[in-house]
């Protein structure tokens, strides 16, 4: 190999090494507006130093993390959410918010930078105007529409006046004379992050805590933070529930079981009754076959009457057992809803959750008739021979 060819190959190898090293550095490069989770490494007089997991030192103005009383709200080792602003001399500048004090021109420069980079800004809701709110941010006045102040419609708008909130700049024009804000956009981003986290952890069968957000004829909607799911009326309790308002109220905290998940259609279903003891587990021992029980007629149907024996446990008296031997067209000819009745348990199927019942009065009459017949048969069987035929015995009995 001649010297010229060797030098050319060495040059190519050096160039490749340089390119590889540069690509490794660029792989961790942040674009302005990038959101990071950083760890507090050191706290100085004016700056907080951050570990972002990348090459270079991250710094944050300490004033951003002081509370209303001037006390620092973080300590070394804490995690903070910040947005990348710029990089200079291998030092990365971050912010948790923009829109503090300062001059109007300096504030405008900040807002323009925040709009371009998608960095949230802090503002104070000053007054309600036509269509929304006037917000003061970084020395400038901005507008936030009613629809962008929260995820849902705000009824008490006066409660927002004077409140400091975070916003995303959705429109910035005319050198800062036209600024439109959205608080809702930040809430939606946060919810999406929580939802993405739930996709990784939430499973059918999980028990979760939630809050009832609304009631409907068909059930209740329950929020578990980032997502809402439906609690059907059939899953509210083991007992029959006509309307969820009988059991639940808006704002109530509940523990539910996840029954179904469909992330594509954004649907989650819950069950409240699955967190409660199944009354049918003890049905066989609580209502043994042949026993007499007291209950209340829950509802009447063309084929029979359902009688509630205990909360969540109903038995059926078939229409054929309601007429005391006479044919009836509907159970309402004999019973009425809400009526207290005594019944006899004829059979229990715990697996199918079915109990067959009969009216106690009809059952007792049948039992008494059967007992009389058995006693008479016994008398006949024990009678001495030669006393005549069965007809003779009956005649003798009638004469007696």
PDB file of C-alpha atoms in Angstrom, residues 85-369:
ATOM      1  CA  UNK A  85     -35.204  28.133  26.593  1.00  0.00           C
ATOM      2  CA  UNK A  86     -31.687  28.389  25.156  1.00  0.00           C
ATOM      3  CA  UNK A  87     -28.106  27.127  25.365  1.00  0.00           C
ATOM      4  CA  UNK A  88     -24.990  29.232  25.801  1.00  0.00           C
ATOM      5  CA  UNK A  89     -21.395  28.216  26.625  1.00  0.00           C
ATOM      6  CA  UNK A  90     -22.457  24.630  27.307  1.00  0.00           C
ATOM      7  CA  UNK A  91     -25.039  25.908  29.812  1.00  0.00           C
ATOM      8  CA  UNK A  92     -28.721  25.158  29.232  1.00  0.00           C
ATOM      9  CA  UNK A  93     -31.264  27.715  30.445  1.00  0.00           C
ATOM     10  CA  UNK A  94     -34.637  26.427  31.607  1.00  0.00           C
ATOM     11  CA  UNK A  95     -37.840  27.948  32.887  1.00  0.00           C
ATOM     12  CA  UNK A  96     -40.892  26.668  34.706  1.00  0.00           C
ATOM     13  CA  UNK A  97     -42.908  29.677  33.568  1.00  0.00           C
ATOM     14  CA  UNK A  98     -42.686  32.968  31.779  1.00  0.00           C
ATOM     15  CA  UNK A  99     -44.603  36.138  32.427  1.00  0.00           C
ATOM     16  CA  UNK A 100     -43.332  37.660  35.623  1.00  0.00           C
ATOM     17  CA  UNK A 101     -42.657  41.326  36.116  1.00  0.00           C
ATOM     18  CA  UNK A 102     -40.317  43.503  34.103  1.00  0.00           C
ATOM     19  CA  UNK A 103     -40.804  46.158  31.466  1.00  0.00           C
ATOM     20  CA  UNK A 104     -43.412  45.953  28.753  1.00  0.00           C
ATOM     21  CA  UNK A 105     -40.788  45.594  26.004  1.00  0.00           C
ATOM     22  CA  UNK A 106     -38.880  42.914  27.912  1.00  0.00           C
ATOM     23  CA  UNK A 107     -42.138  41.143  28.610  1.00  0.00           C
ATOM     24  CA  UNK A 108     -43.097  41.274  24.938  1.00  0.00           C
ATOM     25  CA  UNK A 109     -39.794  39.697  24.017  1.00  0.00           C
ATOM     26  CA  UNK A 110     -40.456  36.926  26.532  1.00  0.00           C
ATOM     27  CA  UNK A 111     -43.960  36.340  25.230  1.00  0.00           C
ATOM     28  CA  UNK A 112     -42.797  36.149  21.640  1.00  0.00           C
ATOM     29  CA  UNK A 113     -40.183  33.622  22.693  1.00  0.00           C
ATOM     30  CA  UNK A 114     -42.771  31.657  24.689  1.00  0.00           C
ATOM     31  CA  UNK A 115     -45.177  31.589  21.738  1.00  0.00           C
ATOM     32  CA  UNK A 116     -42.486  30.376  19.331  1.00  0.00           C
ATOM     33  CA  UNK A 117     -41.258  27.689  21.720  1.00  0.00           C
ATOM     34  CA  UNK A 118     -44.632  26.662  23.186  1.00  0.00           C
ATOM     35  CA  UNK A 119     -43.561  27.559  26.724  1.00  0.00           C
ATOM     36  CA  UNK A 120     -46.384  28.201  29.249  1.00  0.00           C
ATOM     37  CA  UNK A 121     -46.764  31.704  30.698  1.00  0.00           C
ATOM     38  CA  UNK A 122     -48.079  32.928  34.022  1.00  0.00           C
ATOM     39  CA  UNK A 123     -50.863  35.486  34.039  1.00  0.00           C
ATOM     40  CA  UNK A 124     -53.444  37.066  36.314  1.00  0.00           C
ATOM     41  CA  UNK A 125     -57.122  37.069  35.348  1.00  0.00           C
ATOM     42  CA  UNK A 126     -58.019  40.748  35.732  1.00  0.00           C
ATOM     43  CA  UNK A 127     -61.584  41.125  34.495  1.00  0.00           C
ATOM     44  CA  UNK A 128     -64.381  39.586  32.495  1.00  0.00           C
ATOM     45  CA  UNK A 129     -64.915  41.041  29.028  1.00  0.00           C
ATOM     46  CA  UNK A 130     -67.123  40.162  26.086  1.00  0.00           C
ATOM     47  CA  UNK A 131     -66.482  36.545  25.133  1.00  0.00           C
ATOM     48  CA  UNK A 132     -63.889  35.817  27.811  1.00  0.00           C
ATOM     49  CA  UNK A 133     -61.358  37.288  30.208  1.00  0.00           C
ATOM     50  CA  UNK A 134     -58.658  39.934  30.102  1.00  0.00           C
ATOM     51  CA  UNK A 135     -55.406  38.542  31.455  1.00  0.00           C
ATOM     52  CA  UNK A 136     -52.269  40.454  32.421  1.00  0.00           C
ATOM     53  CA  UNK A 137     -49.121  38.580  31.495  1.00  0.00           C
ATOM     54  CA  UNK A 138     -45.520  39.894  31.433  1.00  0.00           C
ATOM     55  CA  UNK A 139     -46.703  43.498  31.464  1.00  0.00           C
ATOM     56  CA  UNK A 140     -49.044  42.932  28.503  1.00  0.00           C
ATOM     57  CA  UNK A 141     -52.760  42.448  28.245  1.00  0.00           C
ATOM     58  CA  UNK A 142     -54.028  39.258  26.645  1.00  0.00           C
ATOM     59  CA  UNK A 143     -57.377  37.624  25.983  1.00  0.00           C
ATOM     60  CA  UNK A 144     -58.581  34.178  27.060  1.00  0.00           C
ATOM     61  CA  UNK A 145     -61.945  33.000  25.619  1.00  0.00           C
ATOM     62  CA  UNK A 146     -64.519  31.492  27.984  1.00  0.00           C
ATOM     63  CA  UNK A 147     -64.125  28.123  26.259  1.00  0.00           C
ATOM     64  CA  UNK A 148     -60.363  28.104  26.929  1.00  0.00           C
ATOM     65  CA  UNK A 149     -60.338  28.929  30.644  1.00  0.00           C
ATOM     66  CA  UNK A 150     -61.205  25.378  31.801  1.00  0.00           C
ATOM     67  CA  UNK A 151     -62.072  21.899  30.551  1.00  0.00           C
ATOM     68  CA  UNK A 152     -65.749  22.434  31.333  1.00  0.00           C
ATOM     69  CA  UNK A 153     -68.039  25.428  31.429  1.00  0.00           C
ATOM     70  CA  UNK A 154     -67.359  27.659  34.447  1.00  0.00           C
ATOM     71  CA  UNK A 155     -70.553  28.788  36.155  1.00  0.00           C
ATOM     72  CA  UNK A 156     -68.987  31.122  38.733  1.00  0.00           C
ATOM     73  CA  UNK A 157     -66.742  33.300  36.549  1.00  0.00           C
ATOM     74  CA  UNK A 158     -66.282  35.858  39.339  1.00  0.00           C
ATOM     75  CA  UNK A 159     -64.294  33.267  41.314  1.00  0.00           C
ATOM     76  CA  UNK A 160     -61.538  33.427  38.655  1.00  0.00           C
ATOM     77  CA  UNK A 161     -60.924  37.182  38.937  1.00  0.00           C
ATOM     78  CA  UNK A 162     -57.559  37.958  40.528  1.00  0.00           C
ATOM     79  CA  UNK A 163     -56.432  34.369  40.183  1.00  0.00           C
ATOM     80  CA  UNK A 164     -52.950  33.576  38.848  1.00  0.00           C
ATOM     81  CA  UNK A 165     -52.970  30.794  36.261  1.00  0.00           C
ATOM     82  CA  UNK A 166     -50.771  29.167  33.645  1.00  0.00           C
ATOM     83  CA  UNK A 167     -51.589  29.676  29.966  1.00  0.00           C
ATOM     84  CA  UNK A 168     -50.390  28.623  26.558  1.00  0.00           C
ATOM     85  CA  UNK A 169     -50.139  31.370  23.948  1.00  0.00           C
ATOM     86  CA  UNK A 170     -52.253  30.253  20.989  1.00  0.00           C
ATOM     87  CA  UNK A 171     -51.965  33.493  18.996  1.00  0.00           C
ATOM     88  CA  UNK A 172     -49.303  36.221  19.031  1.00  0.00           C
ATOM     89  CA  UNK A 173     -49.410  38.980  16.422  1.00  0.00           C
ATOM     90  CA  UNK A 174     -49.091  42.726  15.829  1.00  0.00           C
ATOM     91  CA  UNK A 175     -45.865  42.763  17.860  1.00  0.00           C
ATOM     92  CA  UNK A 176     -47.671  41.624  20.982  1.00  0.00           C
ATOM     93  CA  UNK A 177     -50.734  43.824  20.675  1.00  0.00           C
ATOM     94  CA  UNK A 178     -52.874  40.772  19.911  1.00  0.00           C
ATOM     95  CA  UNK A 179     -52.282  37.875  22.305  1.00  0.00           C
ATOM     96  CA  UNK A 180     -54.731  35.005  22.768  1.00  0.00           C
ATOM     97  CA  UNK A 181     -54.295  32.527  25.618  1.00  0.00           C
ATOM     98  CA  UNK A 182     -55.579  29.089  26.579  1.00  0.00           C
ATOM     99  CA  UNK A 183     -55.500  27.495  30.002  1.00  0.00           C
ATOM    100  CA  UNK A 184     -57.493  24.561  28.684  1.00  0.00           C
ATOM    101  CA  UNK A 185     -54.691  23.557  26.279  1.00  0.00           C
ATOM    102  CA  UNK A 186     -52.331  22.968  29.214  1.00  0.00           C
ATOM    103  CA  UNK A 187     -54.973  20.981  31.112  1.00  0.00           C
ATOM    104  CA  UNK A 188     -55.581  18.815  28.047  1.00  0.00           C
ATOM    105  CA  UNK A 189     -51.846  18.175  27.637  1.00  0.00           C
ATOM    106  CA  UNK A 190     -51.606  17.137  31.267  1.00  0.00           C
ATOM    107  CA  UNK A 191     -54.631  14.870  30.957  1.00  0.00           C
ATOM    108  CA  UNK A 192     -53.185  13.262  27.838  1.00  0.00           C
ATOM    109  CA  UNK A 193     -49.962  12.504  29.695  1.00  0.00           C
ATOM    110  CA  UNK A 194     -51.931  10.953  32.545  1.00  0.00           C
ATOM    111  CA  UNK A 195     -54.040   9.001  30.060  1.00  0.00           C
ATOM    112  CA  UNK A 196     -50.924   7.668  28.325  1.00  0.00           C
ATOM    113  CA  UNK A 197     -49.628   6.557  31.716  1.00  0.00           C
ATOM    114  CA  UNK A 198     -52.957   4.850  32.488  1.00  0.00           C
ATOM    115  CA  UNK A 199     -52.763   2.925  29.217  1.00  0.00           C
ATOM    116  CA  UNK A 200     -49.628   1.270  30.531  1.00  0.00           C
ATOM    117  CA  UNK A 201     -50.974   0.434  33.990  1.00  0.00           C
ATOM    118  CA  UNK A 202     -54.797   0.137  33.949  1.00  0.00           C
ATOM    119  CA  UNK A 203     -56.218  -3.376  33.497  1.00  0.00           C
ATOM    120  CA  UNK A 204     -59.638  -5.027  33.540  1.00  0.00           C
ATOM    121  CA  UNK A 205     -60.341  -6.233  37.072  1.00  0.00           C
ATOM    122  CA  UNK A 206     -58.406  -3.442  38.791  1.00  0.00           C
ATOM    123  CA  UNK A 207     -59.999  -1.693  41.769  1.00  0.00           C
ATOM    124  CA  UNK A 208     -59.716   2.072  41.450  1.00  0.00           C
ATOM    125  CA  UNK A 209     -60.983   5.116  43.317  1.00  0.00           C
ATOM    126  CA  UNK A 210     -62.968   7.722  41.443  1.00  0.00           C
ATOM    127  CA  UNK A 211     -65.425  10.597  41.705  1.00  0.00           C
ATOM    128  CA  UNK A 212     -68.985  10.665  40.386  1.00  0.00           C
ATOM    129  CA  UNK A 213     -69.125  13.495  37.830  1.00  0.00           C
ATOM    130  CA  UNK A 214     -72.684  13.176  36.500  1.00  0.00           C
ATOM    131  CA  UNK A 215     -75.842  11.072  36.758  1.00  0.00           C
ATOM    132  CA  UNK A 216     -77.897   9.785  33.840  1.00  0.00           C
ATOM    133  CA  UNK A 217     -80.953   7.544  33.427  1.00  0.00           C
ATOM    134  CA  UNK A 218     -78.679   4.758  32.211  1.00  0.00           C
ATOM    135  CA  UNK A 219     -75.981   5.106  34.878  1.00  0.00           C
ATOM    136  CA  UNK A 220     -73.303   7.425  36.237  1.00  0.00           C
ATOM    137  CA  UNK A 221     -70.040   8.785  34.871  1.00  0.00           C
ATOM    138  CA  UNK A 222     -67.042   8.299  37.150  1.00  0.00           C
ATOM    139  CA  UNK A 223     -63.709  10.102  36.809  1.00  0.00           C
ATOM    140  CA  UNK A 224     -60.498   8.325  37.808  1.00  0.00           C
ATOM    141  CA  UNK A 225     -58.327  11.334  37.065  1.00  0.00           C
ATOM    142  CA  UNK A 226     -57.326  11.488  33.436  1.00  0.00           C
ATOM    143  CA  UNK A 227     -60.305   9.556  32.110  1.00  0.00           C
ATOM    144  CA  UNK A 228     -64.021   9.121  32.710  1.00  0.00           C
ATOM    145  CA  UNK A 229     -65.874   5.851  32.531  1.00  0.00           C
ATOM    146  CA  UNK A 230     -69.479   4.694  32.651  1.00  0.00           C
ATOM    147  CA  UNK A 231     -70.967   2.958  35.655  1.00  0.00           C
ATOM    148  CA  UNK A 232     -74.164   1.370  34.222  1.00  0.00           C
ATOM    149  CA  UNK A 233     -77.241   1.336  36.460  1.00  0.00           C
ATOM    150  CA  UNK A 234     -77.143  -2.480  36.376  1.00  0.00           C
ATOM    151  CA  UNK A 235     -73.666  -2.386  37.981  1.00  0.00           C
ATOM    152  CA  UNK A 236     -74.505   0.012  40.814  1.00  0.00           C
ATOM    153  CA  UNK A 237     -75.807  -2.581  43.311  1.00  0.00           C
ATOM    154  CA  UNK A 238     -76.891  -6.201  43.612  1.00  0.00           C
ATOM    155  CA  UNK A 239     -80.408  -5.026  44.364  1.00  0.00           C
ATOM    156  CA  UNK A 240     -82.560  -3.587  41.590  1.00  0.00           C
ATOM    157  CA  UNK A 241     -81.949   0.172  41.196  1.00  0.00           C
ATOM    158  CA  UNK A 242     -84.520   2.252  39.311  1.00  0.00           C
ATOM    159  CA  UNK A 243     -82.276   5.338  39.105  1.00  0.00           C
ATOM    160  CA  UNK A 244     -78.674   5.882  40.165  1.00  0.00           C
ATOM    161  CA  UNK A 245     -79.706   8.926  42.221  1.00  0.00           C
ATOM    162  CA  UNK A 246     -81.129   6.447  44.738  1.00  0.00           C
ATOM    163  CA  UNK A 247     -77.569   5.334  45.522  1.00  0.00           C
ATOM    164  CA  UNK A 248     -75.093   7.941  44.227  1.00  0.00           C
ATOM    165  CA  UNK A 249     -74.672  11.711  44.090  1.00  0.00           C
ATOM    166  CA  UNK A 250     -72.430  14.024  42.055  1.00  0.00           C
ATOM    167  CA  UNK A 251     -69.083  14.564  43.781  1.00  0.00           C
ATOM    168  CA  UNK A 252     -69.286  11.309  45.745  1.00  0.00           C
ATOM    169  CA  UNK A 253     -66.052   9.340  46.100  1.00  0.00           C
ATOM    170  CA  UNK A 254     -66.449   5.675  45.120  1.00  0.00           C
ATOM    171  CA  UNK A 255     -64.329   2.565  44.695  1.00  0.00           C
ATOM    172  CA  UNK A 256     -65.124   0.658  41.509  1.00  0.00           C
ATOM    173  CA  UNK A 257     -63.851  -2.309  39.518  1.00  0.00           C
ATOM    174  CA  UNK A 258     -62.742  -1.843  35.896  1.00  0.00           C
ATOM    175  CA  UNK A 259     -65.090  -4.018  33.794  1.00  0.00           C
ATOM    176  CA  UNK A 260     -63.998  -3.085  30.273  1.00  0.00           C
ATOM    177  CA  UNK A 261     -61.433  -0.940  28.415  1.00  0.00           C
ATOM    178  CA  UNK A 262     -61.530   0.217  24.792  1.00  0.00           C
ATOM    179  CA  UNK A 263     -58.811   2.823  24.236  1.00  0.00           C
ATOM    180  CA  UNK A 264     -59.601   3.147  20.524  1.00  0.00           C
ATOM    181  CA  UNK A 265     -63.155   4.278  21.267  1.00  0.00           C
ATOM    182  CA  UNK A 266     -62.068   5.960  24.510  1.00  0.00           C
ATOM    183  CA  UNK A 267     -64.540   3.910  26.549  1.00  0.00           C
ATOM    184  CA  UNK A 268     -64.113   2.488  30.028  1.00  0.00           C
ATOM    185  CA  UNK A 269     -66.831   0.746  32.047  1.00  0.00           C
ATOM    186  CA  UNK A 270     -66.960   0.247  35.805  1.00  0.00           C
ATOM    187  CA  UNK A 271     -68.826  -1.839  38.368  1.00  0.00           C
ATOM    188  CA  UNK A 272     -69.677  -0.794  41.898  1.00  0.00           C
ATOM    189  CA  UNK A 273     -71.513  -3.977  42.845  1.00  0.00           C
ATOM    190  CA  UNK A 274     -68.381  -6.056  42.183  1.00  0.00           C
ATOM    191  CA  UNK A 275     -66.800  -4.339  45.202  1.00  0.00           C
ATOM    192  CA  UNK A 276     -69.715  -5.509  47.386  1.00  0.00           C
ATOM    193  CA  UNK A 277     -70.371  -8.956  48.817  1.00  0.00           C
ATOM    194  CA  UNK A 278     -72.534 -11.099  46.532  1.00  0.00           C
ATOM    195  CA  UNK A 279     -75.734 -11.851  48.496  1.00  0.00           C
ATOM    196  CA  UNK A 280     -76.281 -14.976  46.391  1.00  0.00           C
ATOM    197  CA  UNK A 281     -73.214 -16.601  47.965  1.00  0.00           C
ATOM    198  CA  UNK A 282     -75.272 -17.210  51.119  1.00  0.00           C
ATOM    199  CA  UNK A 283     -78.664 -17.630  49.427  1.00  0.00           C
ATOM    200  CA  UNK A 284     -78.810 -21.431  49.759  1.00  0.00           C
ATOM    201  CA  UNK A 285     -78.155 -21.347  53.511  1.00  0.00           C
ATOM    202  CA  UNK A 286     -80.212 -18.218  54.172  1.00  0.00           C
ATOM    203  CA  UNK A 287     -83.254 -19.464  52.233  1.00  0.00           C
ATOM    204  CA  UNK A 288     -83.204 -23.286  52.336  1.00  0.00           C
ATOM    205  CA  UNK A 289     -85.609 -25.292  50.219  1.00  0.00           C
ATOM    206  CA  UNK A 290     -88.891 -25.959  52.030  1.00  0.00           C
ATOM    207  CA  UNK A 291     -88.548 -22.972  54.350  1.00  0.00           C
ATOM    208  CA  UNK A 292     -91.136 -20.229  54.726  1.00  0.00           C
ATOM    209  CA  UNK A 293     -89.949 -16.634  54.286  1.00  0.00           C
ATOM    210  CA  UNK A 294     -91.379 -13.144  54.364  1.00  0.00           C
ATOM    211  CA  UNK A 295     -90.786 -10.870  51.377  1.00  0.00           C
ATOM    212  CA  UNK A 296     -92.100  -7.936  49.372  1.00  0.00           C
ATOM    213  CA  UNK A 297     -93.474  -8.038  45.849  1.00  0.00           C
ATOM    214  CA  UNK A 298     -90.872  -6.166  43.774  1.00  0.00           C
ATOM    215  CA  UNK A 299     -92.515  -6.298  40.343  1.00  0.00           C
ATOM    216  CA  UNK A 300     -95.189  -8.090  38.392  1.00  0.00           C
ATOM    217  CA  UNK A 301     -94.700  -9.573  34.930  1.00  0.00           C
ATOM    218  CA  UNK A 302     -97.028 -11.541  32.622  1.00  0.00           C
ATOM    219  CA  UNK A 303     -95.321 -14.783  33.679  1.00  0.00           C
ATOM    220  CA  UNK A 304     -95.199 -14.241  37.439  1.00  0.00           C
ATOM    221  CA  UNK A 305     -94.307 -12.114  40.448  1.00  0.00           C
ATOM    222  CA  UNK A 306     -90.796 -11.315  41.698  1.00  0.00           C
ATOM    223  CA  UNK A 307     -90.514 -11.209  45.475  1.00  0.00           C
ATOM    224  CA  UNK A 308     -87.540  -9.630  47.265  1.00  0.00           C
ATOM    225  CA  UNK A 309     -86.307 -11.857  50.092  1.00  0.00           C
ATOM    226  CA  UNK A 310     -83.184  -9.784  50.881  1.00  0.00           C
ATOM    227  CA  UNK A 311     -81.286  -6.932  49.263  1.00  0.00           C
ATOM    228  CA  UNK A 312     -80.187  -8.214  45.864  1.00  0.00           C
ATOM    229  CA  UNK A 313     -82.018 -11.548  46.179  1.00  0.00           C
ATOM    230  CA  UNK A 314     -85.343 -11.931  44.376  1.00  0.00           C
ATOM    231  CA  UNK A 315     -87.369 -15.099  43.889  1.00  0.00           C
ATOM    232  CA  UNK A 316     -90.102 -15.831  41.342  1.00  0.00           C
ATOM    233  CA  UNK A 317     -93.642 -17.068  41.936  1.00  0.00           C
ATOM    234  CA  UNK A 318     -94.734 -18.439  38.584  1.00  0.00           C
ATOM    235  CA  UNK A 319     -98.208 -17.375  37.471  1.00  0.00           C
ATOM    236  CA  UNK A 320     -99.337 -21.008  37.501  1.00  0.00           C
ATOM    237  CA  UNK A 321     -98.881 -21.029  41.298  1.00  0.00           C
ATOM    238  CA  UNK A 322    -100.791 -17.857  42.028  1.00  0.00           C
ATOM    239  CA  UNK A 323    -104.395 -18.789  41.298  1.00  0.00           C
ATOM    240  CA  UNK A 324    -104.861 -21.421  44.057  1.00  0.00           C
ATOM    241  CA  UNK A 325    -105.940 -23.886  41.411  1.00  0.00           C
ATOM    242  CA  UNK A 326    -107.785 -21.333  39.285  1.00  0.00           C
ATOM    243  CA  UNK A 327    -106.370 -20.029  36.011  1.00  0.00           C
ATOM    244  CA  UNK A 328    -105.524 -16.289  36.085  1.00  0.00           C
ATOM    245  CA  UNK A 329    -104.503 -13.973  33.241  1.00  0.00           C
ATOM    246  CA  UNK A 330    -102.035 -11.785  35.145  1.00  0.00           C
ATOM    247  CA  UNK A 331    -100.399 -11.818  38.616  1.00  0.00           C
ATOM    248  CA  UNK A 332    -102.003  -8.420  39.381  1.00  0.00           C
ATOM    249  CA  UNK A 333    -105.285 -10.314  39.892  1.00  0.00           C
ATOM    250  CA  UNK A 334    -103.781 -11.761  43.067  1.00  0.00           C
ATOM    251  CA  UNK A 335    -100.875  -9.504  44.118  1.00  0.00           C
ATOM    252  CA  UNK A 336     -99.763  -5.869  43.929  1.00  0.00           C
ATOM    253  CA  UNK A 337     -96.276  -4.332  43.877  1.00  0.00           C
ATOM    254  CA  UNK A 338     -94.996  -3.447  47.349  1.00  0.00           C
ATOM    255  CA  UNK A 339     -97.272  -5.993  49.032  1.00  0.00           C
ATOM    256  CA  UNK A 340     -95.823  -7.973  51.948  1.00  0.00           C
ATOM    257  CA  UNK A 341     -96.249 -11.702  51.398  1.00  0.00           C
ATOM    258  CA  UNK A 342     -95.249 -14.982  52.994  1.00  0.00           C
ATOM    259  CA  UNK A 343     -93.769 -17.489  50.569  1.00  0.00           C
ATOM    260  CA  UNK A 344     -92.375 -20.992  50.534  1.00  0.00           C
ATOM    261  CA  UNK A 345     -88.963 -21.657  48.963  1.00  0.00           C
ATOM    262  CA  UNK A 346     -89.373 -24.512  46.503  1.00  0.00           C
ATOM    263  CA  UNK A 347     -85.890 -24.541  44.922  1.00  0.00           C
ATOM    264  CA  UNK A 348     -82.633 -22.566  44.943  1.00  0.00           C
ATOM    265  CA  UNK A 349     -80.115 -22.372  42.061  1.00  0.00           C
ATOM    266  CA  UNK A 350     -77.222 -20.297  43.390  1.00  0.00           C
ATOM    267  CA  UNK A 351     -75.169 -20.536  40.198  1.00  0.00           C
ATOM    268  CA  UNK A 352     -78.009 -19.282  37.989  1.00  0.00           C
ATOM    269  CA  UNK A 353     -79.151 -16.887  40.759  1.00  0.00           C
ATOM    270  CA  UNK A 354     -82.710 -18.206  40.681  1.00  0.00           C
ATOM    271  CA  UNK A 355     -85.148 -19.042  43.476  1.00  0.00           C
ATOM    272  CA  UNK A 356     -88.524 -20.624  42.801  1.00  0.00           C
ATOM    273  CA  UNK A 357     -91.278 -19.610  45.230  1.00  0.00           C
ATOM    274  CA  UNK A 358     -94.927 -20.352  45.981  1.00  0.00           C
ATOM    275  CA  UNK A 359     -97.468 -18.489  48.072  1.00  0.00           C
ATOM    276  CA  UNK A 360     -97.337 -19.793  51.643  1.00  0.00           C
ATOM    277  CA  UNK A 361    -101.120 -19.979  51.941  1.00  0.00           C
ATOM    278  CA  UNK A 362    -101.412 -22.179  48.852  1.00  0.00           C
ATOM    279  CA  UNK A 363     -98.506 -24.376  49.957  1.00  0.00           C
ATOM    280  CA  UNK A 364     -99.898 -24.816  53.467  1.00  0.00           C
ATOM    281  CA  UNK A 365    -103.328 -25.756  52.114  1.00  0.00           C
ATOM    282  CA  UNK A 366    -101.745 -28.347  49.854  1.00  0.00           C
ATOM    283  CA  UNK A 367     -99.672 -29.677  52.748  1.00  0.00           C
ATOM    284  CA  UNK A 368    -102.702 -29.958  55.030  1.00  0.00           C
ATOM    285  CA  UNK A 369    -104.633 -31.782  52.311  1.00  0.00           C
TER     286      UNK A 369
END
